[in-house]
Amino acid sequence: MAGETIIAGIGVSEGIRIGRAYRLDEPAAAGGTSREAESASSAAGRSGKQSQPAAVGEAPSPLDAAAEERRLEQARDRSAEQLEALAEQARERLGDDKAAIVVGQRSFLSDPAFYPAIAKLVREEGRSAEEAVREVVERFAGKFEAMSNAYMRERAADIRDVGKRLLDALRGEDAQAGLAGLREEAILVAEDLSPSETVQLDKRYVLAFVTRTGGKTSHTAILSRSLGIPAVVGAGDPLDAVRTGDTLIVDGASGHCIVRPDETTIREYEARMVAERDRLAAERETRLRPAQSADGRRVEIGANIGTVAEAANAADSGADGIGLYRTEFLFMGKDRLPDEEEQYAAYREVAVRMEGRPVVIRTLDIGGDKALPYLDLPKEANPFLGYRAIRIGLDREEWLRTQLRAIARASAHGDVKVMFPMISGLDEWRRAKRLFDEELAKLRLEGKPVAERIETGIMVEIPSAALLADRFAREVDFFSIGTNDLVQYTLAVDRMNEKVAPLYDYFHPAVLELIKRVIDASHAHGKWTGMCGGMAGDPLAAPLLLGFGLDEWSMDAGSIPKVKRELAGLDSGACRELAERAVTLDTPEAVRAELKRYASKV
Ligand code: PEP
Ligand code: MG
């Protein structure tokens, strides 16, 4: 085989890893089954393991039905937690079919006919939990397979996946391990990875991954960052030459992938890995310190969350609060709208877990690309410009009222704030605010405890809102800039479309103008501005945002340590000057170059 070769891909998740390649698409490695045939099922299916009988015998014998039922319950709870975690990551920015697959699997576990049937076999017939799971799963799968509707037939694979997960949990194995054929550390090499596959990657075995296709804004790229797995995508044809067992170096920052590196290269990268580890250790150490610049300017760092479970993680990561609670997930794992009590329970839980720290709850941001099967929303030619978020809330007022009541009631348990997404004009904001005020007044009349004052604000993610920031600032309590959407609407670049990904850039001068405008307007009226889009979690943007005077930064919990660390080295006066210079530049490249120059001096 030829010597060292370098493949230039797109680095999407930073980190250097050295290891052996494991090709996902090699028939031998995949248990002789085709990738397509298996892609509908969980990653475990890849190994061909799914059809083998699971090892049993761990059940206590003679069977103590009560103990067995407890085991079963634990397995169900564990599986539910895993699927929730999986769905939550899959739905991060997606809300598409792939997330819906996982969400659908989760809903089987609370289906009134499914789990109770398993428990009944254990309780009344003295069967082992494993036997009962297998029998009921097959019964359900058989029913689905017999249906004429193709969608329903596909549910058979889903329920088998759920069954497999339950059996894994009963065996004490981690079904999240995914890619069951992979039982030692390796660098995964694949044509592509779907988001739902990506969220299942087990960090114990997957050192990094490299895919032939994919772009910077692909869902897989986003998920790899949130999982903390270094990744290179879009490596192209040269990746075909990589074989299972080849030594690989992956640099997720530069996008370089070195195949069969020589000794000198390996040593060089080993040294870089050590330096990187030191840096990460330092970040971990600083994560619980307050976020402030070297000259003492304090800023708030929030976490973006989608589920209650993430709130605990947020506090652990050093967040001062929750800057964005995306409530969509609560609505997605169901076959109907969650009622007020259900919503209240979730919001209250987050407020309680945050122990008085601020929690910004965003009202439902559904529609567009984020489907809710039970809503029956019409297909649209331009979903991002269509019926979504607050537009649906104001159209189907009762839903928004229910959610606002639940949020208001949670305010009795912490510092809860309400935020409306996709606001394009003042009338929308005023209508939404009026609904909130009305529900608040009703709750008070009903004698339900609510906070004395609840801050209300808007997301600035449509350019019109940014342009009118001065007028909004008179009425709202705060802004939170959603750069993920603001960039796509300002630059007319679909955030999901890889073809136009190079144009998607929050350092575009037009975007910077809008950001500055919003922050200035809020300050002129004694209000505050946060940012909950991806830009807030980018350390390169930190000096610029500090210079603009951003008050609150909200990001994925994983980004908090590095942003705090970056902030700790900055001088707010110098950053103000930097920001003033940056807004005069003409192109995103020039802004980046200026920021890099600045970073290299700090
Ligand atoms: C945004 O648009 O920046 C944002 C935070 O909202 P989402 O990513 O949920 O659309
Ligand atoms: Mg948005």
Coordinates of C-alpha atoms and ligand atoms in Angstrom, one line a residue:
M1 CA 0.0 0.0 0.0
A2 CA 1.2 3.5 -0.7
G3 CA 2.6 5.7 2.1
E4 CA 1.0 8.6 3.9
T5 CA -1.7 10.5 2.1
I6 CA -3.6 13.5 3.2
I7 CA -7.3 13.9 2.5
A8 CA -8.7 17.4 2.8
G9 CA -12.3 17.3 4.0
I10 CA -14.4 19.7 6.0
G11 CA -13.7 19.8 9.7
V12 CA -17.0 20.1 11.5
S13 CA -16.1 19.0 15.1
E14 CA -12.8 19.8 16.5
G15 CA -10.4 17.4 18.1
I16 CA -7.4 15.3 17.0
R17 CA -7.6 11.5 17.1
I18 CA -5.3 8.8 16.0
G19 CA -6.6 5.3 15.5
R20 CA -7.5 2.4 13.2
A21 CA -10.1 2.9 10.6
Y22 CA -13.4 1.0 10.7
R23 CA -15.4 1.1 7.5
L24 CA -19.0 1.0 8.1
D25 CA -19.9 0.2 4.6
E26 CA -17.7 -2.8 4.1
P27 CA -20.0 -5.8 3.7
A28 CA -17.7 -8.0 5.9
A29 CA -17.7 -5.4 8.6
A30 CA -21.4 -4.9 8.4
G31 CA -22.3 -8.5 9.0
G32 CA -23.1 -9.1 5.3
T33 CA -26.2 -7.0 5.2
S34 CA -26.7 -4.0 3.0
R35 CA -26.6 -0.5 4.5
E36 CA -29.9 0.4 2.9
A37 CA -31.7 -2.6 4.2
E38 CA -30.6 -1.8 7.7
S39 CA -30.8 2.0 7.7
A40 CA -34.4 1.9 8.8
S41 CA -33.6 0.1 12.0
S42 CA -31.3 1.0 14.8
A43 CA -27.5 1.0 14.4
A44 CA -27.4 -2.2 16.3
G45 CA -29.1 -3.8 13.2
R46 CA -25.9 -3.2 11.3
S47 CA -24.1 -6.1 13.0
G48 CA -26.8 -8.5 11.9
K49 CA -27.3 -9.1 15.6
Q50 CA -30.9 -8.2 15.5
S51 CA -32.1 -11.6 14.3
Q52 CA -30.1 -13.5 16.8
P53 CA -31.8 -14.5 20.0
A54 CA -30.6 -12.2 22.8
A55 CA -28.7 -13.9 25.6
V56 CA -31.1 -14.6 28.4
G57 CA -30.8 -16.4 31.7
E58 CA -30.0 -13.3 33.8
A59 CA -33.5 -13.4 35.0
P60 CA -33.8 -14.6 38.6
S61 CA -34.9 -18.2 38.9
P62 CA -37.2 -19.4 40.2
L63 CA -39.0 -16.3 39.1
D64 CA -40.1 -13.8 41.6
A65 CA -42.8 -12.0 39.6
A66 CA -42.5 -8.8 41.6
A67 CA -38.8 -8.6 41.3
E68 CA -39.0 -9.5 37.6
E69 CA -41.5 -6.7 37.1
R70 CA -39.2 -4.3 38.8
R71 CA -36.4 -5.3 36.4
L72 CA -38.8 -4.7 33.5
E73 CA -39.8 -1.3 34.8
Q74 CA -36.2 -0.3 35.2
A75 CA -35.4 -1.5 31.7
R76 CA -38.4 0.5 30.4
D77 CA -37.3 3.6 32.3
R78 CA -33.8 3.3 31.1
S79 CA -34.9 2.7 27.5
A80 CA -37.2 5.7 27.7
E81 CA -34.4 7.9 29.0
Q82 CA -32.1 6.7 26.2
L83 CA -34.7 7.4 23.5
E84 CA -35.4 10.8 25.0
A85 CA -31.8 11.6 25.0
L86 CA -31.5 10.3 21.4
A87 CA -34.5 12.2 20.2
E88 CA -33.4 15.3 21.9
Q89 CA -30.1 15.2 20.0
A90 CA -31.7 14.1 16.8
R91 CA -34.1 16.9 16.9
E92 CA -31.5 19.6 17.8
R93 CA -32.1 21.9 14.8
L94 CA -33.9 19.2 12.9
G95 CA -37.4 18.4 13.9
D96 CA -37.4 16.2 10.8
D97 CA -38.4 12.6 10.0
K98 CA -35.2 11.3 11.6
A99 CA -36.0 12.8 14.9
A100 CA -39.6 11.6 14.5
I101 CA -38.4 8.0 14.1
V102 CA -36.8 8.2 17.6
V103 CA -39.7 10.1 19.0
G104 CA -42.1 7.5 17.6
Q105 CA -40.0 4.7 19.2
R106 CA -40.2 6.5 22.6
S107 CA -44.0 6.7 22.3
F108 CA -44.3 2.9 22.1
L109 CA -43.0 2.7 25.6
S110 CA -45.9 4.8 26.9
D111 CA -48.5 3.2 24.5
P112 CA -51.3 1.9 26.7
A113 CA -51.4 -1.4 24.9
F114 CA -47.7 -2.2 24.6
Y115 CA -45.9 -2.1 27.9
P116 CA -48.9 -3.1 30.0
A117 CA -49.1 -6.3 27.8
I118 CA -45.5 -7.2 28.6
A119 CA -45.9 -6.5 32.3
K120 CA -49.1 -8.6 32.4
L121 CA -47.2 -11.7 31.0
V122 CA -44.6 -11.2 33.8
R123 CA -47.1 -10.6 36.5
E124 CA -49.8 -13.1 35.6
E125 CA -48.0 -15.8 33.8
G126 CA -44.7 -15.8 35.6
R127 CA -42.7 -15.3 32.4
S128 CA -39.2 -13.8 32.4
A129 CA -39.0 -10.1 31.4
E130 CA -37.0 -11.1 28.3
E131 CA -39.5 -13.7 27.2
A132 CA -42.4 -11.3 27.7
V133 CA -40.7 -8.5 25.8
R134 CA -39.9 -10.8 22.9
E135 CA -43.4 -12.2 22.7
V136 CA -45.2 -8.9 22.8
V137 CA -42.8 -7.2 20.4
E138 CA -43.3 -10.0 17.9
R139 CA -47.1 -9.8 18.4
F140 CA -47.1 -6.1 17.7
A141 CA -44.6 -6.3 14.9
G142 CA -46.7 -9.0 13.2
K143 CA -49.7 -6.8 13.4
F144 CA -47.9 -3.9 11.8
E145 CA -46.4 -6.1 9.1
A146 CA -49.9 -7.3 8.1
M147 CA -51.1 -3.7 7.5
S148 CA -51.6 -2.4 4.0
N149 CA -50.3 1.1 4.7
A150 CA -46.6 1.3 4.0
Y151 CA -46.0 3.7 6.8
M152 CA -47.6 1.4 9.3
R153 CA -45.6 -1.6 8.0
E154 CA -42.5 0.3 8.8
R155 CA -43.5 0.6 12.4
A156 CA -42.6 -3.1 12.7
A157 CA -38.9 -2.3 12.4
D158 CA -39.4 0.4 14.9
I159 CA -41.0 -1.8 17.5
R160 CA -38.3 -4.4 17.0
D161 CA -35.8 -1.7 17.7
V162 CA -37.6 -0.8 20.9
G163 CA -37.7 -4.5 21.8
K164 CA -33.9 -4.8 21.2
R165 CA -33.3 -1.7 23.4
L166 CA -35.4 -3.2 26.2
L167 CA -33.5 -6.5 26.0
D168 CA -30.2 -4.6 26.0
A169 CA -31.3 -2.7 29.1
L170 CA -32.4 -6.0 30.8
R171 CA -28.9 -7.3 30.1
G172 CA -27.5 -4.2 31.6
E173 CA -26.0 -3.3 28.2
D174 CA -26.1 0.2 26.8
A175 CA -28.2 0.1 23.7
Q176 CA -26.8 3.6 22.9
A177 CA -23.6 1.8 22.1
G178 CA -25.0 1.5 18.6
L179 CA -22.8 0.0 15.8
A180 CA -22.8 -3.2 17.7
G181 CA -20.1 -4.6 15.4
L182 CA -17.7 -2.0 16.7
R183 CA -16.3 -3.3 20.0
E184 CA -12.9 -1.5 20.1
E185 CA -11.8 2.0 19.6
A186 CA -11.8 3.0 16.0
I187 CA -12.3 5.9 13.6
L188 CA -15.5 5.4 11.8
V189 CA -15.3 5.8 8.0
A190 CA -18.6 5.9 6.2
E191 CA -20.3 7.2 3.1
D192 CA -22.6 9.2 5.3
L193 CA -24.2 9.0 8.7
S194 CA -27.8 9.9 9.4
P195 CA -28.5 12.2 12.4
S196 CA -30.2 9.4 14.2
E197 CA -27.2 7.1 13.7
T198 CA -24.9 9.9 14.8
V199 CA -26.7 10.4 18.1
Q200 CA -26.2 6.7 18.8
L201 CA -22.4 6.8 18.3
D202 CA -20.7 5.5 21.4
K203 CA -17.8 7.6 22.4
R204 CA -16.2 4.6 24.1
Y205 CA -15.5 3.2 20.7
V206 CA -15.9 5.9 18.1
L207 CA -12.8 8.1 18.4
A208 CA -13.8 10.2 15.5
F209 CA -15.6 9.8 12.2
V210 CA -15.0 10.7 8.6
T211 CA -17.7 10.7 5.9
R212 CA -17.4 10.9 2.2
T213 CA -20.4 13.2 1.8
G214 CA -21.9 15.9 3.9
G215 CA -21.3 19.6 4.6
K216 CA -20.6 22.0 7.4
T217 CA -24.2 22.7 8.2
S218 CA -25.4 19.1 7.9
H219 CA -27.4 17.7 10.7
T220 CA -24.7 15.1 11.3
A221 CA -22.1 17.8 11.6
I222 CA -24.2 19.6 14.2
L223 CA -24.7 16.4 16.2
S224 CA -21.1 15.5 16.1
R225 CA -20.2 18.7 17.8
S226 CA -22.9 18.3 20.4
L227 CA -21.6 14.8 21.1
G228 CA -18.0 16.0 21.3
I229 CA -16.9 13.5 18.7
P230 CA -14.2 14.9 16.3
A231 CA -15.5 14.7 12.7
V232 CA -14.6 15.4 9.2
V233 CA -17.2 15.3 6.5
G234 CA -17.2 15.8 2.7
A235 CA -13.9 13.9 2.4
G236 CA -14.9 12.8 -1.1
D237 CA -13.5 10.1 -3.4
P238 CA -10.1 9.8 -1.8
L239 CA -11.8 8.2 1.2
D240 CA -12.7 5.2 -0.9
A241 CA -9.0 4.1 -0.6
V242 CA -9.3 3.8 3.2
R243 CA -9.6 0.2 4.4
T244 CA -10.6 -1.1 7.8
G245 CA -7.5 -1.4 9.9
D246 CA -5.6 1.5 8.2
T247 CA -4.1 3.9 10.6
L248 CA -5.8 7.3 10.4
I249 CA -5.2 10.7 11.9
V250 CA -8.3 12.9 12.0
D251 CA -8.1 16.6 12.7
G252 CA -11.6 17.8 13.2
A253 CA -10.5 21.5 13.2
S254 CA -8.6 21.6 9.9
G255 CA -10.6 18.9 8.2
H256 CA -7.4 17.0 7.5
C257 CA -7.5 13.2 7.5
I258 CA -4.1 11.5 7.2
V259 CA -4.1 8.0 5.9
R260 CA -1.3 5.6 6.9
P261 CA 0.7 8.4 8.5
D262 CA 4.5 7.8 8.9
E263 CA 6.2 7.8 12.3
T264 CA 7.2 11.5 12.2
T265 CA 3.6 12.6 11.5
I266 CA 2.2 10.4 14.2
R267 CA 4.6 11.9 16.7
E268 CA 3.7 15.4 15.6
Y269 CA 0.0 14.8 16.1
E270 CA 0.5 13.0 19.4
A271 CA 2.2 16.1 20.7
R272 CA -0.7 18.2 19.4
M273 CA -3.2 15.9 21.1
V274 CA -1.4 16.4 24.4
A275 CA -1.6 20.2 24.0
E276 CA -5.3 19.9 23.2
R277 CA -5.9 17.7 26.2
D278 CA -4.2 20.3 28.4
R279 CA -6.3 23.0 27.0
L280 CA -9.5 21.0 27.6
A281 CA -8.5 20.3 31.2
A282 CA -8.0 24.0 31.8
E283 CA -11.4 24.7 30.3
R284 CA -13.0 22.2 32.6
E285 CA -11.3 23.8 35.5
T286 CA -12.6 27.3 34.6
R287 CA -16.1 26.2 33.7
L288 CA -17.7 26.9 37.1
R289 CA -16.1 30.3 37.5
P290 CA -18.2 33.3 36.7
A291 CA -17.9 34.4 33.0
Q292 CA -16.0 37.6 32.9
S293 CA -13.3 39.4 30.8
A294 CA -9.8 40.0 32.1
D295 CA -10.8 43.5 33.1
G296 CA -13.8 42.3 35.0
R297 CA -16.7 42.8 32.7
R298 CA -19.2 40.2 33.8
V299 CA -21.6 38.5 31.3
E300 CA -24.3 35.9 31.7
I301 CA -23.8 32.6 30.2
G302 CA -26.9 30.5 29.5
A303 CA -27.4 27.1 28.2
N304 CA -29.7 26.1 25.3
I305 CA -31.8 23.1 26.3
G306 CA -34.6 21.0 24.8
T307 CA -35.6 18.8 27.6
V308 CA -35.9 18.8 31.4
A309 CA -33.0 16.4 31.7
E310 CA -30.6 18.8 30.1
A311 CA -31.2 21.4 32.8
A312 CA -29.1 19.4 35.3
N313 CA -26.4 19.1 32.7
A314 CA -26.6 22.8 32.1
A315 CA -25.9 23.8 35.7
D316 CA -23.1 21.3 35.8
S317 CA -21.5 22.8 32.7
G318 CA -21.2 26.2 34.4
A319 CA -24.3 27.9 33.0
D320 CA -25.7 30.9 34.9
G321 CA -29.2 30.0 33.6
I322 CA -31.1 28.7 30.7
G323 CA -31.0 31.2 27.8
L324 CA -33.2 29.2 25.6
Y325 CA -35.5 26.4 26.4
R326 CA -36.8 25.0 23.1
T327 CA -40.1 23.6 24.1
E328 CA -40.8 21.9 20.9
F329 CA -39.5 18.6 22.2
L330 CA -42.2 18.4 24.7
F331 CA -44.7 18.6 21.9
M332 CA -42.9 16.2 19.6
G333 CA -42.8 13.1 21.8
K334 CA -46.6 12.8 21.7
D335 CA -49.5 12.0 19.5
R336 CA -51.5 15.0 20.8
L337 CA -50.8 18.4 22.2
P338 CA -49.5 18.2 25.8
D339 CA -52.1 19.8 28.1
E340 CA -51.5 22.6 30.6
E341 CA -50.6 20.3 33.5
E342 CA -48.1 18.3 31.5
Q343 CA -46.4 21.4 30.3
Y344 CA -46.5 23.0 33.7
A345 CA -44.8 20.0 35.2
A346 CA -41.9 20.2 32.7
Y347 CA -41.4 23.9 33.0
R348 CA -41.6 23.8 36.8
E349 CA -39.1 21.0 36.9
V350 CA -36.6 23.1 34.9
A351 CA -37.2 26.1 37.0
V352 CA -36.7 24.1 40.2
R353 CA -33.5 22.5 38.9
M354 CA -32.1 25.8 38.0
E355 CA -32.5 27.0 41.6
G356 CA -33.5 30.6 41.0
R357 CA -31.3 31.1 38.0
P358 CA -33.0 32.6 35.0
V359 CA -34.9 30.3 32.6
V360 CA -36.0 31.7 29.3
I361 CA -38.8 29.6 28.0
R362 CA -39.5 30.0 24.3
T363 CA -43.1 29.3 23.1
L364 CA -43.6 26.7 20.6
D365 CA -41.4 27.1 17.5
I366 CA -43.0 24.5 15.3
G367 CA -43.9 24.4 11.6
G368 CA -41.5 25.0 8.7
D369 CA -39.1 22.1 8.8
K370 CA -40.2 21.0 12.3
A371 CA -43.3 18.8 11.8
L372 CA -45.7 17.6 14.4
P373 CA -47.6 14.7 12.9
Y374 CA -50.8 15.3 14.8
L375 CA -51.0 18.9 13.7
D376 CA -51.6 18.0 10.1
L377 CA -49.9 21.1 8.9
P378 CA -50.1 21.7 5.1
K379 CA -47.1 21.1 2.9
E380 CA -45.5 24.4 1.9
A381 CA -43.3 25.4 -0.9
N382 CA -41.2 27.6 1.4
P383 CA -41.6 26.2 4.9
F384 CA -39.1 28.6 6.4
L385 CA -41.1 31.5 5.1
G386 CA -44.4 29.9 6.0
Y387 CA -46.7 28.9 8.7
R388 CA -44.5 28.5 11.7
A389 CA -43.7 29.5 15.3
I390 CA -45.6 32.5 16.6
R391 CA -47.6 32.6 13.4
I392 CA -49.2 29.3 14.3
G393 CA -49.5 30.4 18.0
L394 CA -51.5 33.5 17.1
D395 CA -53.6 31.6 14.6
R396 CA -54.4 28.8 17.0
E397 CA -54.7 31.0 20.0
E398 CA -55.9 28.4 22.4
W399 CA -52.7 26.4 22.2
L400 CA -50.6 29.5 22.9
R401 CA -52.8 30.4 25.8
T402 CA -52.4 27.0 27.3
Q403 CA -48.6 27.2 27.0
L404 CA -48.5 30.7 28.4
R405 CA -50.5 29.6 31.4
A406 CA -48.2 26.7 32.0
I407 CA -45.1 29.0 31.8
A408 CA -46.7 31.6 34.0
R409 CA -47.5 28.9 36.7
A410 CA -43.9 27.7 36.5
S411 CA -42.8 31.2 37.4
A412 CA -43.8 30.5 41.0
H413 CA -40.8 28.1 41.2
G414 CA -38.0 30.2 39.8
D415 CA -36.9 33.1 37.6
V416 CA -38.9 32.2 34.5
K417 CA -39.1 34.5 31.5
V418 CA -41.2 34.1 28.3
M419 CA -39.8 34.5 24.9
F420 CA -41.7 34.6 21.6
P421 CA -40.0 33.2 18.5
M422 CA -40.1 34.4 14.9
I423 CA -41.5 37.9 15.6
S424 CA -41.5 40.0 12.5
G425 CA -43.4 43.0 13.6
L426 CA -44.7 44.9 16.6
D427 CA -48.3 43.8 16.1
E428 CA -47.3 40.2 16.5
W429 CA -45.4 40.9 19.7
R430 CA -48.3 43.0 21.1
R431 CA -50.9 40.3 20.4
A432 CA -48.7 37.6 22.0
K433 CA -48.0 39.8 25.0
R434 CA -51.7 40.6 25.4
L435 CA -52.5 36.9 25.4
F436 CA -49.9 36.4 28.1
D437 CA -51.2 39.3 30.2
E438 CA -54.7 38.0 29.9
E439 CA -53.8 34.5 31.0
L440 CA -51.7 35.9 33.9
A441 CA -54.6 37.9 35.1
K442 CA -56.9 34.9 34.9
L443 CA -54.4 32.8 36.9
R444 CA -54.2 35.5 39.6
L445 CA -58.0 35.6 39.8
E446 CA -58.0 31.8 40.1
G447 CA -55.7 32.2 43.0
K448 CA -52.9 30.2 41.3
P449 CA -49.4 31.3 42.5
V450 CA -47.4 33.2 39.9
A451 CA -44.4 35.4 40.2
E452 CA -45.0 39.1 40.8
R453 CA -43.2 40.0 37.6
I454 CA -42.3 37.9 34.6
E455 CA -40.0 39.3 32.0
T456 CA -41.2 38.9 28.4
G457 CA -39.1 39.2 25.4
I458 CA -38.7 38.3 21.7
M459 CA -36.3 36.4 19.6
V460 CA -34.7 38.6 17.0
E461 CA -34.3 36.2 14.1
I462 CA -36.0 38.0 11.3
P463 CA -34.3 41.1 9.9
S464 CA -37.4 43.2 10.2
A465 CA -37.4 42.8 14.0
A466 CA -33.7 43.8 14.1
L467 CA -34.4 46.9 12.0
L468 CA -37.2 47.9 14.3
A469 CA -35.3 47.1 17.4
D470 CA -35.5 50.6 18.7
R471 CA -39.3 50.5 18.7
F472 CA -39.5 47.0 20.2
A473 CA -37.0 48.0 22.9
R474 CA -39.6 50.4 24.3
E475 CA -42.0 47.5 25.0
V476 CA -40.1 44.3 25.5
D477 CA -38.0 43.4 28.5
F478 CA -35.3 41.7 26.5
F479 CA -34.1 40.5 23.1
S480 CA -32.4 37.2 22.3
I481 CA -30.7 37.1 18.9
G482 CA -31.3 33.9 17.1
T483 CA -28.4 33.9 14.6
N484 CA -29.3 30.5 13.2
D485 CA -32.4 32.0 11.6
L486 CA -31.2 35.6 11.4
V487 CA -28.4 34.6 9.1
Q488 CA -30.6 32.6 6.8
Y489 CA -33.2 35.3 6.5
T490 CA -30.7 38.2 6.2
L491 CA -28.5 36.5 3.6
A492 CA -31.3 34.4 1.9
V493 CA -29.3 31.2 2.6
D494 CA -31.2 28.1 3.6
R495 CA -29.5 26.9 6.8
M496 CA -30.1 23.3 5.9
N497 CA -28.8 23.5 2.3
E498 CA -25.2 22.2 1.9
K499 CA -25.0 23.7 -1.6
V500 CA -25.1 27.2 -0.2
A501 CA -23.4 26.5 3.1
P502 CA -20.3 28.6 2.2
L503 CA -22.6 31.6 2.0
Y504 CA -24.0 31.0 5.5
D505 CA -21.8 33.1 7.7
Y506 CA -22.6 35.1 10.8
F507 CA -19.6 37.2 10.3
H508 CA -21.2 38.8 7.2
P509 CA -21.2 42.6 7.7
A510 CA -24.9 42.8 7.2
V511 CA -25.5 40.4 10.1
L512 CA -23.1 42.2 12.3
E513 CA -24.9 45.5 11.6
L514 CA -28.1 44.0 12.7
I515 CA -26.6 42.5 15.8
K516 CA -25.1 45.8 16.8
R517 CA -28.3 47.6 16.2
V518 CA -30.3 45.3 18.4
I519 CA -27.8 45.5 21.3
D520 CA -27.5 49.3 21.0
A521 CA -31.3 49.7 20.9
S522 CA -31.8 47.6 24.0
H523 CA -29.2 49.5 26.0
A524 CA -30.7 52.8 24.9
H525 CA -33.9 51.7 26.7
G526 CA -32.3 50.1 29.7
K527 CA -33.1 46.6 28.4
W528 CA -30.8 43.6 27.9
T529 CA -29.9 41.5 24.8
G530 CA -28.9 37.9 24.7
M531 CA -27.9 35.7 21.9
C532 CA -29.0 32.1 21.6
G533 CA -28.0 31.2 18.1
G534 CA -24.9 29.3 17.2
M535 CA -22.7 32.4 17.0
A536 CA -22.8 32.8 20.8
G537 CA -21.0 29.5 21.2
D538 CA -18.1 30.3 18.9
P539 CA -15.0 31.5 20.7
L540 CA -13.8 33.4 17.6
A541 CA -16.9 35.6 17.9
A542 CA -16.4 36.2 21.6
P543 CA -14.3 39.4 21.3
L544 CA -16.7 40.9 18.8
L545 CA -19.8 40.1 20.9
L546 CA -18.1 41.4 24.0
G547 CA -17.2 44.5 22.1
F548 CA -20.8 45.0 21.0
G549 CA -21.8 44.8 24.6
L550 CA -23.8 41.6 24.4
D551 CA -25.3 40.9 27.9
E552 CA -26.2 37.3 27.8
W553 CA -24.8 34.4 25.7
S554 CA -26.7 31.2 25.5
M555 CA -25.2 28.1 23.8
D556 CA -25.1 24.3 23.9
A557 CA -23.8 23.3 27.3
G558 CA -20.7 21.8 25.7
S559 CA -19.5 25.2 24.4
I560 CA -19.7 26.9 27.7
P561 CA -16.2 26.1 29.0
K562 CA -14.4 27.3 25.9
V563 CA -16.3 30.5 25.6
K564 CA -15.7 31.3 29.3
R565 CA -12.1 30.6 28.9
E566 CA -11.9 32.8 25.8
L567 CA -13.7 35.6 27.7
A568 CA -11.3 35.4 30.6
G569 CA -8.5 36.5 28.4
L570 CA -10.2 39.5 26.8
D571 CA -10.1 43.1 27.5
S572 CA -13.5 44.8 27.0
G573 CA -12.0 48.1 26.0
A574 CA -9.9 46.5 23.3
C575 CA -12.8 44.4 22.2
R576 CA -15.0 47.5 21.8
E577 CA -12.3 49.0 19.4
L578 CA -12.2 45.7 17.6
A579 CA -15.9 45.6 17.2
E580 CA -15.9 49.2 15.8
R581 CA -13.3 48.2 13.3
A582 CA -15.1 45.0 12.4
V583 CA -18.3 46.7 11.4
T584 CA -16.5 48.8 8.9
L585 CA -15.1 45.8 7.0
D586 CA -16.7 44.7 3.7
T587 CA -16.7 40.9 3.8
P588 CA -17.0 38.0 6.2
E589 CA -13.5 36.9 5.2
A590 CA -12.1 40.3 6.3
V591 CA -14.0 40.1 9.6
R592 CA -12.7 36.6 10.2
A593 CA -9.1 37.7 9.4
E594 CA -9.4 40.6 11.8
L595 CA -10.7 38.3 14.5
K596 CA -8.0 35.8 13.9
R597 CA -5.4 38.5 14.0
Y598 CA -6.8 39.7 17.3
A599 CA -7.0 36.2 18.7
S600 CA -3.4 35.5 17.9
K601 CA -2.3 38.5 19.9
V602 CA -4.4 37.8 23.0
Ligands
PEP1 C1 -32.0 30.6 16.1 O1 -32.7 30.7 15.1 O2 -30.8 31.1 16.2 C2 -32.4 29.8 17.3 C3 -31.7 29.8 18.4 O3 -33.6 29.1 17.1 P1 -33.7 27.7 16.4 O4 -32.3 27.2 16.1 O5 -34.4 26.8 17.4 O6 -34.5 28.0 15.2
MG2 MG -34.8 30.1 15.2

